[in-house]
Short mmCIF file of C-alpha atoms in Angstrom, two decimals:
data_model
loop_
_atom_site.label_atom_id
_atom_site.label_comp_id
_atom_site.label_asym_id
_atom_site.label_seq_id
_atom_site.Cartn_x
_atom_site.Cartn_y
_atom_site.Cartn_z
CA MET B 1 41.81 152.61 150.04
CA GLU B 2 38.17 152.05 149.08
CA PHE B 3 36.16 149.08 147.80
CA PHE B 4 33.51 151.42 146.45
CA ARG B 5 32.34 155.01 146.64
CA ILE B 6 28.75 156.10 147.21
CA HIS B 7 28.10 159.29 145.27
CA LYS B 8 24.71 160.10 146.82
CA ASP B 9 24.59 160.57 150.59
CA ILE B 10 22.38 158.12 152.49
CA PRO B 11 19.86 159.97 154.75
CA PHE B 12 20.81 158.30 158.03
CA MET B 13 19.75 161.26 160.17
CA LYS B 14 16.23 161.05 158.75
CA HIS B 15 15.80 157.88 160.83
CA ALA B 16 17.92 159.01 163.80
CA LEU B 17 15.04 158.75 166.28
CA VAL B 18 14.30 155.16 165.25
CA PHE B 19 17.97 154.18 165.65
CA ASN B 20 18.22 155.71 169.10
CA VAL B 21 14.96 154.12 170.28
CA ILE B 22 16.33 150.71 169.24
CA SER B 23 19.55 151.48 171.11
CA LEU B 24 17.66 152.60 174.22
CA VAL B 25 15.52 149.45 174.29
CA THR B 26 18.59 147.21 173.85
CA PHE B 27 20.46 149.13 176.54
CA LEU B 28 17.57 148.86 179.03
CA LEU B 29 17.26 145.11 178.38
CA ALA B 30 20.99 144.68 179.05
CA VAL B 31 20.69 146.64 182.31
CA PHE B 32 17.66 144.52 183.30
CA PHE B 33 19.55 141.25 182.79
CA LEU B 34 22.56 142.59 184.68
CA ALA B 35 20.36 143.63 187.59
CA THR B 36 18.29 140.42 187.75
CA LYS B 37 20.76 137.70 186.75
CA GLY B 38 24.17 139.28 187.32
CA LEU B 39 27.46 138.12 185.83
CA HIS B 40 28.81 134.59 186.14
CA PHE B 41 32.31 135.41 187.38
CA SER B 42 35.25 133.06 186.84
CA VAL B 43 37.68 131.75 189.44
CA GLU B 44 39.87 134.86 189.13
CA PHE B 45 37.05 136.95 190.64
CA THR B 46 35.32 134.48 192.97
CA GLY B 47 38.35 132.61 194.28
CA GLY B 48 39.33 128.96 193.88
CA THR B 49 42.18 126.53 193.25
CA LEU B 50 44.66 126.79 190.40
CA MET B 51 46.67 123.71 189.38
CA GLU B 52 49.42 123.27 186.81
CA VAL B 53 49.75 119.69 185.55
CA SER B 54 52.28 118.26 183.08
CA TYR B 55 52.07 115.16 180.86
CA ALA B 56 54.68 113.25 178.89
CA GLU B 57 52.42 113.48 175.82
CA ALA B 58 49.75 115.98 174.93
CA PRO B 59 46.47 114.96 176.64
CA ALA B 60 42.94 115.32 175.27
CA LEU B 61 41.51 118.28 177.15
CA GLU B 62 37.91 117.15 176.65
CA LYS B 63 38.60 113.94 178.55
CA LEU B 64 40.08 115.95 181.41
CA ARG B 65 37.03 118.21 181.51
CA ASP B 66 34.68 115.22 181.51
CA ALA B 67 36.60 113.61 184.37
CA LEU B 68 36.42 116.78 186.45
CA ALA B 69 32.72 117.19 185.67
CA LYS B 70 32.06 113.72 187.06
CA GLU B 71 33.76 114.82 190.28
CA GLY B 72 31.33 117.72 190.53
CA TYR B 73 33.46 120.44 188.93
CA GLN B 74 31.23 121.35 185.99
CA ASP B 75 32.66 124.88 186.02
CA ALA B 76 36.29 123.75 185.88
CA GLN B 77 38.48 125.57 183.36
CA VAL B 78 41.00 123.34 181.57
CA GLN B 79 43.41 124.82 179.05
CA ASN B 80 46.92 124.38 177.71
CA PHE B 81 49.59 126.39 179.42
CA GLY B 82 52.81 127.12 177.56
CA SER B 83 52.80 123.89 175.53
CA SER B 84 50.36 121.15 174.53
CA ARG B 85 51.78 118.91 177.29
CA ASP B 86 51.20 121.42 180.09
CA VAL B 87 47.66 121.94 181.40
CA LEU B 88 46.29 124.69 183.61
CA ILE B 89 43.21 123.79 185.70
CA ARG B 90 41.06 126.33 187.53
CA LEU B 91 38.54 125.03 190.06
CA PRO B 92 35.91 127.09 191.91
CA ASN B 93 35.77 127.15 195.71
CA ARG B 94 34.00 124.39 197.60
CA GLU B 95 32.78 124.88 201.12
CA GLY B 96 34.45 122.73 203.74
CA MET B 97 37.22 121.44 201.44
CA GLU B 98 40.85 122.52 201.79
CA THR B 99 43.13 123.23 198.84
CA GLY B 100 45.27 120.14 199.55
CA LYS B 101 42.26 117.82 199.46
CA VAL B 102 41.02 119.38 196.23
CA SER B 103 44.36 118.82 194.50
CA GLU B 104 44.58 115.24 195.78
CA LYS B 105 41.08 114.44 194.54
CA VAL B 106 41.73 116.00 191.13
CA MET B 107 45.05 114.19 190.68
CA ALA B 108 43.44 110.89 191.61
CA SER B 109 40.70 111.47 189.05
CA LEU B 110 43.15 112.41 186.29
CA SER B 111 45.46 109.49 187.08
CA ALA B 112 42.57 107.07 186.61
CA LEU B 113 42.22 108.10 182.96
CA GLU B 114 43.85 106.13 180.17
CA GLY B 115 47.05 107.57 178.75
CA GLY B 116 50.01 109.25 180.39
CA LYS B 117 50.15 109.91 184.10
CA PRO B 118 49.89 113.57 185.18
CA GLU B 119 52.62 115.29 187.16
CA LEU B 120 51.58 118.06 189.52
CA ARG B 121 53.82 121.10 189.03
CA ARG B 122 52.08 123.82 191.00
CA VAL B 123 49.05 124.45 193.21
CA GLU B 124 47.77 127.89 194.18
CA PHE B 125 44.73 129.10 196.05
CA VAL B 126 42.97 132.32 195.02
CA GLY B 127 41.01 133.68 197.98
CA PRO B 128 37.76 135.65 197.72
CA GLN B 129 39.59 138.81 198.85
CA VAL B 130 41.96 138.60 195.88
CA GLY B 131 38.95 138.15 193.61
CA LYS B 132 37.32 141.29 195.02
CA GLU B 133 40.53 143.25 194.45
CA LEU B 134 40.67 142.07 190.83
CA ALA B 135 37.04 143.09 190.31
CA SER B 136 37.64 146.56 191.79
CA ASP B 137 40.85 146.98 189.77
CA GLY B 138 38.96 146.00 186.61
CA ALA B 139 36.24 148.55 187.34
CA MET B 140 38.89 151.20 187.96
CA ALA B 141 40.58 150.35 184.66
CA LEU B 142 37.23 150.76 182.89
CA LEU B 143 36.65 154.16 184.50
CA LEU B 144 40.16 155.36 183.60
CA VAL B 145 39.67 154.33 179.98
CA ILE B 146 36.33 156.17 179.85
CA GLY B 147 37.85 159.28 181.42
CA GLY B 148 40.78 159.25 179.01
CA ILE B 149 38.46 158.95 176.00
CA VAL B 150 36.31 161.87 177.18
CA VAL B 151 39.33 164.13 177.72
CA TYR B 152 40.88 163.17 174.36
CA LEU B 153 37.71 163.83 172.35
CA ALA B 154 36.95 167.07 174.19
CA MET B 155 40.45 168.36 173.40
CA ARG B 156 40.54 167.17 169.80
CA PHE B 157 36.99 168.09 168.81
CA GLU B 158 34.46 169.63 171.17
CA TRP B 159 32.58 168.63 174.32
CA ARG B 160 29.46 167.58 172.35
CA PHE B 161 31.50 164.98 170.50
CA ALA B 162 33.06 163.71 173.74
CA VAL B 163 29.68 163.24 175.42
CA SER B 164 28.14 161.57 172.36
CA ALA B 165 31.07 159.19 171.85
CA ILE B 166 31.25 158.06 175.47
CA ILE B 167 27.49 157.44 175.63
CA ALA B 168 27.73 155.35 172.45
CA ASN B 169 30.76 153.42 173.74
CA LEU B 170 29.21 152.72 177.13
CA HIS B 171 26.20 151.47 175.19
CA ASP B 172 28.51 148.82 173.64
CA VAL B 173 30.05 147.81 176.98
CA ILE B 174 26.69 147.45 178.76
CA ILE B 175 25.31 145.36 175.87
CA ILE B 176 28.32 143.01 176.03
CA LEU B 177 27.79 142.60 179.78
CA GLY B 178 24.07 142.13 179.17
CA PHE B 179 24.71 139.22 176.81
CA PHE B 180 27.01 137.57 179.36
CA ALA B 181 24.40 138.06 182.10
CA LEU B 182 21.51 136.77 179.96
CA PHE B 183 23.22 133.54 178.89
CA GLN B 184 25.33 133.25 182.07
CA TRP B 185 28.53 132.97 180.08
CA GLU B 186 31.65 133.00 182.21
CA PHE B 187 33.08 136.48 182.79
CA SER B 188 36.85 136.17 183.19
CA LEU B 189 39.91 138.41 182.96
CA PRO B 190 40.26 137.81 179.18
CA VAL B 191 36.62 138.90 178.73
CA LEU B 192 37.36 142.05 180.74
CA ALA B 193 40.33 142.68 178.46
CA ALA B 194 38.09 142.22 175.41
CA THR B 195 35.59 144.71 176.86
CA LEU B 196 38.32 147.33 177.31
CA ALA B 197 39.56 146.62 173.77
CA VAL B 198 36.05 147.21 172.41
CA LEU B 199 36.02 150.63 174.08
CA GLY B 200 39.15 151.67 172.23
CA TYR B 201 38.07 150.05 168.99
CA SER B 202 34.65 151.69 169.03
CA VAL B 203 35.98 155.15 169.81
CA ASN B 204 38.35 154.84 166.84
CA GLU B 205 35.35 154.54 164.51
CA SER B 206 33.70 157.52 166.20
CA VAL B 207 36.83 159.62 165.75
CA VAL B 208 36.96 158.81 162.02
CA VAL B 209 33.34 159.90 161.52
CA PHE B 210 33.74 163.00 163.71
CA ASP B 211 36.88 164.01 161.84
CA ARG B 212 34.97 163.83 158.55
CA VAL B 213 32.15 165.87 160.13
CA ARG B 214 34.59 168.62 161.09
CA GLU B 215 36.18 168.55 157.64
CA THR B 216 32.78 168.76 155.90
CA PHE B 217 31.67 171.69 158.06
CA LYS B 218 34.77 173.60 156.98
CA LYS B 219 34.63 172.75 153.27
CA LYS B 220 30.90 172.71 152.42
CA ARG B 221 29.00 175.73 153.62
CA GLY B 222 25.62 175.06 152.02
CA LEU B 223 24.79 171.89 153.98
CA THR B 224 22.65 171.64 157.09
CA THR B 225 23.89 169.74 160.16
CA PRO B 226 21.92 166.53 159.31
CA GLN B 227 23.27 166.68 155.74
CA VAL B 228 26.82 167.09 157.02
CA LEU B 229 26.43 164.03 159.28
CA ASP B 230 24.90 162.00 156.43
CA HIS B 231 27.81 162.94 154.16
CA ALA B 232 30.40 162.07 156.81
CA ILE B 233 28.89 158.64 157.50
CA THR B 234 28.35 157.82 153.82
CA SER B 235 31.88 158.80 152.83
CA THR B 236 33.41 156.55 155.51
CA ILE B 237 31.29 153.45 154.84
CA SER B 238 33.90 151.83 152.60
CA ARG B 239 36.60 152.37 155.22
CA THR B 240 34.29 150.95 157.91
CA ILE B 241 33.67 147.77 155.90
CA ILE B 242 37.40 147.23 155.27
CA THR B 243 38.45 147.86 158.89
CA HIS B 244 35.70 146.03 160.71
CA GLY B 245 35.46 143.24 158.13
CA SER B 246 39.16 142.36 158.36
CA THR B 247 39.08 142.53 162.17
CA GLN B 248 35.95 140.40 162.36
CA ILE B 249 37.51 137.71 160.14
CA MET B 250 40.40 137.40 162.58
CA VAL B 251 38.10 137.36 165.61
CA LEU B 252 35.83 134.73 164.00
CA SER B 253 38.83 132.50 163.37
CA MET B 254 39.60 132.64 167.11
CA LEU B 255 35.94 132.03 167.93
CA LEU B 256 35.64 128.98 165.67
CA PHE B 257 39.12 127.46 165.91
CA GLY B 258 40.67 128.93 169.06
CA GLY B 259 39.15 126.37 171.40
CA GLU B 260 37.60 126.89 174.80
CA THR B 261 40.47 129.09 176.00
CA LEU B 262 39.73 131.89 173.51
CA TYR B 263 36.00 131.27 173.06
CA TYR B 264 34.49 133.83 175.43
CA PHE B 265 37.24 136.35 174.71
CA SER B 266 36.52 136.25 170.97
CA LEU B 267 32.75 136.11 171.62
CA ALA B 268 32.92 139.37 173.59
CA LEU B 269 34.95 140.95 170.79
CA THR B 270 32.44 139.76 168.17
CA ILE B 271 29.51 141.30 170.04
CA GLY B 272 31.49 144.48 170.65
CA ILE B 273 32.56 144.91 167.02
CA CYS B 274 29.04 144.39 165.68
CA PHE B 275 27.43 146.81 168.11
CA GLY B 276 30.42 149.15 167.86
CA ILE B 277 29.72 149.78 164.19
CA TYR B 278 26.07 150.50 164.97
CA SER B 279 26.72 152.79 167.92
CA SER B 280 29.60 154.76 166.39
CA VAL B 281 27.59 155.57 163.28
CA LEU B 282 23.92 155.48 164.28
CA VAL B 283 24.03 156.43 167.97
CA ALA B 284 26.91 158.89 168.38
CA SER B 285 26.10 160.95 165.29
CA PRO B 286 22.42 161.58 166.16
CA LEU B 287 23.45 162.52 169.71
CA VAL B 288 25.90 165.07 168.32
CA MET B 289 23.12 166.53 166.17
CA TRP B 290 20.68 166.79 169.09
CA LEU B 291 23.32 168.37 171.33
CA GLY B 292 23.46 171.24 168.85
CA VAL B 293 26.66 170.87 166.82
CA SER B 294 26.98 173.55 164.15
CA ARG B 295 29.42 174.95 161.61
CA GLU B 296 30.15 178.01 163.76
CA GLN B 297 31.87 175.81 166.36
CA PHE B 298 34.60 174.90 163.87
CA ILE B 299 34.99 178.13 161.91
CA GLN B 300 36.79 180.89 163.72
CA PRO B 301 35.34 184.30 162.84
CA LYS B 302 37.68 186.57 160.96
CA LYS B 303 38.87 189.51 162.94
CA GLU B 304 37.80 192.76 161.42
CA LYS B 305 40.65 195.00 160.48
CA GLN B 306 40.54 198.21 162.35
CA GLU B 307 41.25 201.26 160.26
CA ALA B 308 44.10 203.31 161.45
CA VAL B 309 43.01 206.55 162.91
CA VAL B 310 44.94 209.41 161.41
#
């Protein structure tokens, strides 16, 4: 399915150096913000108190957040849990205050609000050690995904494609983390899930372009490597617009109408999709070219027939 077809190839590789310089500068800025500011981790990683509260009627979550902010919990996470009448509250650790006192103080604050009275269903404490384990498990998941992508691309295409794709995809991940470090947005488990999803989503676009590169090398013998890459990118532009456009519409709907619960999750996906298009097309392809991809790597030489010796 295509919206349109471009009959003349766009010379992307002519500006490959410019694209990669832009990518390098953006990448270095993201690393700088990560090193200087760091990530603002959520309760799942830093530890804290988790409370499940139930109401007879659906409460206004903004009022609950304002009440907790007045008690000094500006970083409190308040979201619906299961139904509109059930609320999940995550509170960061406070030095010198036990979990029981935290829950009592929160319940007193919520009970003072107008409307239905809250009923405490569950209280849990997430210690710093658990948070460290979640952080290490998340890093391990990221490394396993990266390793799997490299092996898959190396087996399906060639090692040059695997190296180029993983550099481009890590470029996306670091930029997402850089945005969260720069603006000190909360980095939670859903954001980690979005980051892993971006890895898979971005590599899918790279595979589509690389597959067209391999096909063009086999079918069109008179083209140079930059011309082959230009043709592959140009011929997949319509598909890229359809795929990424439809996905971005769904993600934007979560960003605009999903509320605070889905906000940072959809924000990470939005950043990842936008930079994923750029990196898959304008970062991975130039890297493949500079690593020395050629037609000979995809065309197996014909074996010469040996004449039978009489």
